[in-house]
Amino acid sequence: MLNNLQEIKNAYEERNLVALDALAIPTYRVINKREDFRSALMLSCNKIEHLAKIETIEADCIILNLEDGVSKEDKPFALVLCAIFLSRHKRCDKKLVVRVNALNEGGYEEITYLNQFMPDAIRIPKIQNAIEVKSVYELLNKDTDLHLSIETSGAWKNLSSLKIDKKVTTFYLGILDLFADMKLPQSLINVDNPTVLYILSHFLVTCKSIGVKPVSFVYQEFKNLDMFEKWISLEKAIGYDAKGCISPTQAKLVNEKFADEEREIKRAKNIIKLFELNKELGVTGFEDEEFGFVDEPVYKGALVLLERNMSK
């Protein structure tokens, strides 16, 4: 492993794309289908020192990034490095998602190349409509999930129609690009702004209504952890359970803050037990001194919370 890593570094530093490509060996991977991830950490695929730490990073989902932050000159190298590190993780407890470039900027070609390395999911930036989603779906490896970045006015307008198949599982809110495309000033992006509150709420409710996981936006000021925590608190209050990150510290905070507290889990377990005991007696609605009125909708809510925490 270590020798192989040095070989990878040498080929990259020498800008020898042929030698690097020889190290990218197509492989069968066990696809990670988890959808319960909280932290989605962005890693640039031209940073070997970061890619080498995939196993030890405290993040549930790793976004192997080929787009923003990777220069045009480095993109061919980043693509091959992405393939190499996918093949090095034939089974991974973290979900490995590749964010390719925009479809008209090499995205289609990147997906075709990466199919033989079986990423857990492909994330498409700058998506516009269901026609584009279908064009990717027809190209994508049958075992790989499809994630979409919602960062254009077209995608926002067509939000509820973008889930064309069960393989479309996750949407990411790209708020900076979305504001730019809508010609809204980024100064509006603060925790008290009603437009931002509407966008966060609408995005979450629409995603939930069509059976897609909503992931809230990346907060760029990664050193301002106090403000980052305020965003997490707001998003959790709205109903989010996942957020994009650009540093391991952010990812750790997301995992901690989005975790349901032990008392909530205990409450859910007790409600489930009480409801199921009463249901055996033919009673599906009753008052409880501790939990108030318990009926089937309350029971279902407890089941959802418990299911969300079973694997964590």
Tab-separated table of C-alpha atoms in Angstrom:
chain	number	residue	atom	x	y	z
A	1	MET	CA	0.000	0.000	0.000
A	2	LEU	CA	2.697	2.483	1.050
A	3	ASN	CA	4.895	1.684	-1.943
A	4	ASN	CA	1.930	2.003	-4.221
A	5	LEU	CA	1.068	5.379	-2.674
A	6	GLN	CA	4.603	6.623	-3.331
A	7	GLU	CA	4.346	5.455	-6.916
A	8	ILE	CA	1.108	7.400	-7.286
A	9	LYS	CA	2.722	10.520	-5.821
A	10	ASN	CA	5.742	10.222	-8.103
A	11	ALA	CA	3.643	9.894	-11.244
A	12	TYR	CA	1.492	12.861	-10.252
A	13	GLU	CA	4.402	15.105	-9.296
A	14	GLU	CA	6.178	14.244	-12.559
A	15	ARG	CA	2.935	15.095	-14.424
A	16	ASN	CA	3.129	11.675	-16.048
A	17	LEU	CA	-0.503	10.966	-16.902
A	18	VAL	CA	0.364	7.752	-18.765
A	19	ALA	CA	2.142	6.283	-15.715
A	20	LEU	CA	-0.671	7.423	-13.446
A	21	ASP	CA	-3.314	5.918	-15.705
A	22	ALA	CA	-1.482	2.573	-15.595
A	23	LEU	CA	-2.140	2.513	-11.838
A	24	ALA	CA	-5.891	2.941	-12.303
A	25	ILE	CA	-7.078	-0.658	-12.480
A	26	PRO	CA	-10.829	-1.238	-13.009
A	27	THR	CA	-12.257	-3.146	-10.097
A	28	TYR	CA	-15.416	-4.520	-8.561
A	29	ARG	CA	-16.501	-2.525	-5.515
A	30	VAL	CA	-19.161	-3.329	-2.949
A	31	ILE	CA	-21.523	-0.392	-3.423
A	32	ASN	CA	-22.357	1.451	-0.203
A	33	LYS	CA	-26.101	2.140	-0.347
A	34	ARG	CA	-26.367	3.990	2.960
A	35	GLU	CA	-28.584	7.059	2.936
A	36	ASP	CA	-28.299	7.869	6.644
A	37	PHE	CA	-25.121	9.954	6.356
A	38	ARG	CA	-24.978	13.271	8.196
A	39	SER	CA	-21.693	14.837	7.083
A	40	ALA	CA	-20.763	15.082	3.392
A	41	LEU	CA	-17.126	16.168	3.243
A	42	MET	CA	-15.657	17.601	0.051
A	43	LEU	CA	-12.182	16.329	-0.928
A	44	SER	CA	-10.430	17.645	-4.036
A	45	CYS	CA	-9.196	14.740	-6.141
A	46	ASN	CA	-5.896	16.454	-6.923
A	47	LYS	CA	-4.885	16.358	-3.232
A	48	ILE	CA	-3.250	12.951	-2.711
A	49	GLU	CA	-2.500	13.628	0.955
A	50	HIS	CA	-6.235	14.118	1.560
A	51	LEU	CA	-7.336	11.128	-0.516
A	52	ALA	CA	-4.933	8.921	1.450
A	53	LYS	CA	-6.853	9.740	4.653
A	54	ILE	CA	-10.288	8.606	3.485
A	55	GLU	CA	-10.449	5.754	5.985
A	56	THR	CA	-9.584	7.899	9.011
A	57	ILE	CA	-11.568	11.076	8.303
A	58	GLU	CA	-14.576	11.587	10.603
A	59	ALA	CA	-17.162	11.969	7.865
A	60	ASP	CA	-20.023	9.695	6.845
A	61	CYS	CA	-19.844	10.588	3.165
A	62	ILE	CA	-16.833	11.669	1.101
A	63	ILE	CA	-17.429	13.822	-1.975
A	64	LEU	CA	-14.534	13.124	-4.354
A	65	ASN	CA	-14.511	16.457	-6.124
A	66	LEU	CA	-13.482	16.907	-9.759
A	67	GLU	CA	-15.178	20.270	-10.264
A	68	ASP	CA	-14.680	23.505	-8.290
A	69	GLY	CA	-11.224	23.880	-6.784
A	70	VAL	CA	-9.536	21.691	-9.400
A	71	SER	CA	-7.815	23.689	-12.128
A	72	LYS	CA	-8.441	22.937	-15.790
A	73	GLU	CA	-4.851	21.697	-16.150
A	74	ASP	CA	-5.236	19.352	-13.174
A	75	LYS	CA	-8.616	17.869	-14.078
A	76	PRO	CA	-7.244	14.919	-16.138
A	77	PHE	CA	-4.922	13.979	-13.264
A	78	ALA	CA	-7.694	14.410	-10.685
A	79	LEU	CA	-9.946	12.069	-12.648
A	80	VAL	CA	-7.359	9.286	-12.707
A	81	LEU	CA	-6.495	9.824	-9.039
A	82	CYS	CA	-10.193	9.539	-8.234
A	83	ALA	CA	-10.326	6.190	-10.058
A	84	ILE	CA	-7.197	4.936	-8.285
A	85	PHE	CA	-8.521	5.715	-4.827
A	86	LEU	CA	-11.913	4.210	-5.601
A	87	SER	CA	-10.144	0.981	-6.554
A	88	ARG	CA	-8.140	1.127	-3.303
A	89	HIS	CA	-11.393	1.071	-1.325
A	90	LYS	CA	-13.203	-1.993	-2.611
A	91	ARG	CA	-15.417	-1.816	0.463
A	92	CYS	CA	-15.816	1.370	2.498
A	93	ASP	CA	-18.039	2.263	5.438
A	94	LYS	CA	-18.112	5.831	4.131
A	95	LYS	CA	-20.229	6.602	1.088
A	96	LEU	CA	-17.871	7.560	-1.762
A	97	VAL	CA	-19.557	10.026	-4.114
A	98	VAL	CA	-17.823	11.563	-7.138
A	99	ARG	CA	-18.805	15.097	-8.075
A	100	VAL	CA	-18.041	15.278	-11.776
A	101	ASN	CA	-17.851	18.430	-13.852
A	102	ALA	CA	-20.896	19.973	-15.494
A	103	LEU	CA	-22.309	17.734	-18.220
A	104	ASN	CA	-21.289	20.102	-21.020
A	105	GLU	CA	-17.810	20.510	-19.528
A	106	GLY	CA	-16.687	16.880	-19.538
A	107	GLY	CA	-19.188	15.369	-17.126
A	108	TYR	CA	-20.511	12.735	-19.539
A	109	GLU	CA	-17.004	11.560	-20.413
A	110	GLU	CA	-16.014	11.400	-16.737
A	111	ILE	CA	-19.047	9.277	-15.871
A	112	THR	CA	-18.267	6.883	-18.717
A	113	TYR	CA	-14.685	6.508	-17.502
A	114	LEU	CA	-15.648	6.127	-13.820
A	115	ASN	CA	-18.297	3.461	-14.445
A	116	GLN	CA	-15.550	0.812	-14.494
A	117	PHE	CA	-14.450	1.891	-10.971
A	118	MET	CA	-17.959	1.714	-9.461
A	119	PRO	CA	-18.358	4.814	-7.269
A	120	ASP	CA	-21.200	4.575	-4.746
A	121	ALA	CA	-22.825	7.586	-6.373
A	122	ILE	CA	-22.208	10.212	-9.027
A	123	ARG	CA	-23.088	13.814	-8.189
A	124	ILE	CA	-24.010	16.085	-11.082
A	125	PRO	CA	-23.478	19.849	-10.724
A	126	LYS	CA	-25.377	22.582	-12.559
A	127	ILE	CA	-28.263	20.250	-13.400
A	128	GLN	CA	-31.203	21.988	-15.105
A	129	ASN	CA	-34.060	19.601	-15.814
A	130	ALA	CA	-35.333	16.033	-15.950
A	131	ILE	CA	-34.121	15.603	-19.550
A	132	GLU	CA	-30.521	16.059	-18.392
A	133	VAL	CA	-31.097	13.703	-15.459
A	134	LYS	CA	-32.414	11.042	-17.835
A	135	SER	CA	-29.373	11.412	-20.095
A	136	VAL	CA	-27.112	10.653	-17.118
A	137	TYR	CA	-29.321	7.833	-15.867
A	138	GLU	CA	-29.029	6.051	-19.221
A	139	LEU	CA	-25.235	6.313	-19.094
A	140	LEU	CA	-24.648	5.431	-15.437
A	141	ASN	CA	-23.533	2.064	-14.072
A	142	LYS	CA	-26.683	0.225	-12.943
A	143	ASP	CA	-25.447	-0.153	-9.335
A	144	THR	CA	-24.404	3.470	-8.823
A	145	ASP	CA	-26.779	6.011	-7.262
A	146	LEU	CA	-27.375	9.422	-8.787
A	147	HIS	CA	-27.031	12.605	-6.708
A	148	LEU	CA	-27.855	16.095	-7.961
A	149	SER	CA	-26.549	19.536	-7.014
A	150	ILE	CA	-29.391	22.061	-6.973
A	151	GLU	CA	-27.588	25.279	-7.845
A	152	THR	CA	-29.342	26.740	-10.893
A	153	SER	CA	-32.651	28.547	-11.278
A	154	GLY	CA	-33.683	25.818	-13.742
A	155	ALA	CA	-33.102	23.068	-11.198
A	156	TRP	CA	-35.000	25.037	-8.550
A	157	LYS	CA	-37.960	25.549	-10.878
A	158	ASN	CA	-37.967	21.837	-11.813
A	159	LEU	CA	-37.096	20.520	-8.342
A	160	SER	CA	-40.054	18.188	-7.865
A	161	SER	CA	-39.621	16.603	-11.320
A	162	LEU	CA	-35.919	15.693	-11.070
A	163	LYS	CA	-36.405	12.335	-9.329
A	164	ILE	CA	-36.989	10.278	-12.458
A	165	ASP	CA	-36.130	6.932	-10.833
A	166	LYS	CA	-35.341	5.376	-7.461
A	167	LYS	CA	-31.622	5.655	-8.304
A	168	VAL	CA	-31.951	9.427	-7.824
A	169	THR	CA	-31.538	9.468	-4.051
A	170	THR	CA	-29.961	12.744	-2.891
A	171	PHE	CA	-30.090	16.478	-3.615
A	172	TYR	CA	-27.457	18.969	-2.400
A	173	LEU	CA	-28.361	22.624	-1.960
A	174	GLY	CA	-25.683	24.743	-3.661
A	175	ILE	CA	-26.796	28.052	-2.229
A	176	LEU	CA	-23.958	30.292	-3.482
A	177	ASP	CA	-24.351	29.238	-7.118
A	178	LEU	CA	-28.140	29.292	-6.779
A	179	PHE	CA	-28.121	32.877	-5.512
A	180	ALA	CA	-25.718	33.907	-8.269
A	181	ASP	CA	-27.900	32.295	-10.949
A	182	MET	CA	-31.000	33.991	-9.529
A	183	LYS	CA	-29.078	37.282	-9.300
A	184	LEU	CA	-29.621	37.494	-5.552
A	185	PRO	CA	-26.874	39.111	-3.415
A	186	GLN	CA	-24.947	36.658	-1.267
A	187	SER	CA	-25.208	39.143	1.596
A	188	LEU	CA	-28.707	37.740	2.120
A	189	ILE	CA	-27.249	34.410	3.241
A	190	ASN	CA	-27.565	34.710	7.009
A	191	VAL	CA	-29.506	32.770	9.621
A	192	ASP	CA	-32.160	35.480	10.080
A	193	ASN	CA	-32.965	36.225	6.451
A	194	PRO	CA	-36.531	35.212	5.436
A	195	THR	CA	-35.512	34.374	1.867
A	196	VAL	CA	-32.899	31.903	3.120
A	197	LEU	CA	-35.396	30.417	5.593
A	198	TYR	CA	-37.873	29.948	2.737
A	199	ILE	CA	-35.248	28.323	0.499
A	200	LEU	CA	-34.128	25.924	3.237
A	201	SER	CA	-37.713	25.015	4.136
A	202	HIS	CA	-38.947	24.653	0.559
A	203	PHE	CA	-35.935	22.568	-0.425
A	204	LEU	CA	-36.377	20.196	2.513
A	205	VAL	CA	-40.154	19.761	2.149
A	206	THR	CA	-39.963	19.218	-1.608
A	207	CYS	CA	-37.155	16.678	-1.253
A	208	LYS	CA	-39.029	14.803	1.464
A	209	SER	CA	-42.244	14.783	-0.563
A	210	ILE	CA	-40.548	13.041	-3.517
A	211	GLY	CA	-38.447	10.646	-1.443
A	212	VAL	CA	-35.040	12.307	-1.846
A	213	LYS	CA	-32.475	13.019	0.878
A	214	PRO	CA	-31.851	16.778	1.237
A	215	VAL	CA	-28.312	17.883	2.135
A	216	SER	CA	-27.888	21.488	3.246
A	217	PHE	CA	-25.271	23.806	1.797
A	218	VAL	CA	-21.543	24.108	2.469
A	219	TYR	CA	-20.566	26.986	4.761
A	220	GLN	CA	-17.399	28.411	3.213
A	221	GLU	CA	-15.960	30.217	6.264
A	222	PHE	CA	-14.654	26.977	7.716
A	223	LYS	CA	-12.731	28.689	10.541
A	224	ASN	CA	-15.864	30.412	11.875
A	225	LEU	CA	-17.172	27.457	13.858
A	226	ASP	CA	-19.515	29.553	15.999
A	227	MET	CA	-21.504	30.631	12.950
A	228	PHE	CA	-21.295	27.133	11.511
A	229	GLU	CA	-22.947	25.783	14.665
A	230	LYS	CA	-25.710	28.386	14.337
A	231	TRP	CA	-26.434	27.143	10.818
A	232	ILE	CA	-26.516	23.541	12.032
A	233	SER	CA	-28.939	24.438	14.841
A	234	LEU	CA	-31.216	26.250	12.398
A	235	GLU	CA	-31.117	23.426	9.860
A	236	LYS	CA	-31.814	20.782	12.495
A	237	ALA	CA	-34.783	22.827	13.732
A	238	ILE	CA	-36.112	22.940	10.157
A	239	GLY	CA	-35.729	19.164	9.782
A	240	TYR	CA	-32.371	18.549	8.116
A	241	ASP	CA	-30.118	15.675	9.149
A	242	ALA	CA	-27.221	16.205	6.710
A	243	LYS	CA	-24.926	19.051	5.655
A	244	GLY	CA	-22.068	19.604	3.247
A	245	CYS	CA	-18.627	20.250	4.778
A	246	ILE	CA	-15.212	21.421	3.617
A	247	SER	CA	-13.119	20.495	6.665
A	248	PRO	CA	-12.883	17.489	9.001
A	249	THR	CA	-13.716	19.781	11.940
A	250	GLN	CA	-16.950	20.817	10.236
A	251	ALA	CA	-17.762	17.158	9.569
A	252	LYS	CA	-17.211	16.228	13.202
A	253	LEU	CA	-19.506	19.048	14.360
A	254	VAL	CA	-22.223	18.016	11.914
A	255	ASN	CA	-22.091	14.415	13.143
A	256	GLU	CA	-22.366	15.563	16.745
A	257	LYS	CA	-25.058	18.212	16.311
A	258	PHE	CA	-27.300	16.254	13.961
A	259	ALA	CA	-27.274	13.228	16.252
A	260	ASP	CA	-30.556	12.677	18.059
A	261	GLU	CA	-30.036	12.993	21.782
A	262	GLU	CA	-30.299	9.884	23.902
A	263	ARG	CA	-33.474	11.106	25.618
A	264	GLU	CA	-35.214	11.480	22.229
A	265	ILE	CA	-34.247	7.919	21.296
A	266	LYS	CA	-35.420	6.593	24.656
A	267	ARG	CA	-38.718	8.451	24.276
A	268	ALA	CA	-39.247	6.942	20.820
A	269	LYS	CA	-38.561	3.425	22.110
A	270	ASN	CA	-41.068	3.858	24.935
A	271	ILE	CA	-43.764	5.204	22.611
A	272	ILE	CA	-43.261	2.279	20.221
A	273	LYS	CA	-43.488	-0.221	23.055
A	274	LEU	CA	-46.628	1.391	24.529
A	275	PHE	CA	-48.381	1.670	21.174
A	276	GLU	CA	-47.667	-1.921	20.192
A	277	LEU	CA	-48.855	-3.233	23.570
A	278	ASN	CA	-52.113	-1.266	23.294
A	279	LYS	CA	-52.590	-2.257	19.656
A	280	GLU	CA	-52.594	-5.908	20.706
A	281	LEU	CA	-55.603	-4.991	22.868
A	282	GLY	CA	-57.299	-3.297	19.933
A	283	VAL	CA	-56.494	0.255	21.063
A	284	THR	CA	-54.672	2.548	18.612
A	285	GLY	CA	-55.275	5.866	20.356
A	286	PHE	CA	-54.768	6.505	24.076
A	287	GLU	CA	-53.551	9.046	26.624
A	288	ASP	CA	-50.309	8.602	28.481
A	289	GLU	CA	-49.216	10.633	31.501
A	290	GLU	CA	-45.704	11.160	30.116
A	291	PHE	CA	-46.239	11.332	26.335
A	292	GLY	CA	-49.722	12.816	26.045
A	293	PHE	CA	-52.052	11.458	23.369
A	294	VAL	CA	-50.438	8.627	21.426
A	295	ASP	CA	-51.916	7.398	18.150
A	296	GLU	CA	-50.627	5.914	14.900
A	297	PRO	CA	-49.025	9.125	13.487
A	298	VAL	CA	-47.088	9.589	16.757
A	299	TYR	CA	-46.073	5.916	16.617
A	300	LYS	CA	-44.874	6.265	13.009
A	301	GLY	CA	-42.812	9.333	13.934
A	302	ALA	CA	-41.124	7.348	16.704
A	303	LEU	CA	-40.365	4.529	14.260
A	304	VAL	CA	-38.721	6.978	11.837
A	305	LEU	CA	-36.516	8.454	14.559
A	306	LEU	CA	-35.493	5.013	15.809
A	307	GLU	CA	-34.776	3.744	12.299
A	308	ARG	CA	-32.590	6.786	11.679
A	309	ASN	CA	-30.455	5.907	14.681
A	310	MET	CA	-30.254	2.118	14.418
A	311	SER	CA	-27.015	2.152	12.374
A	312	LYS	CA	-25.313	4.997	14.249
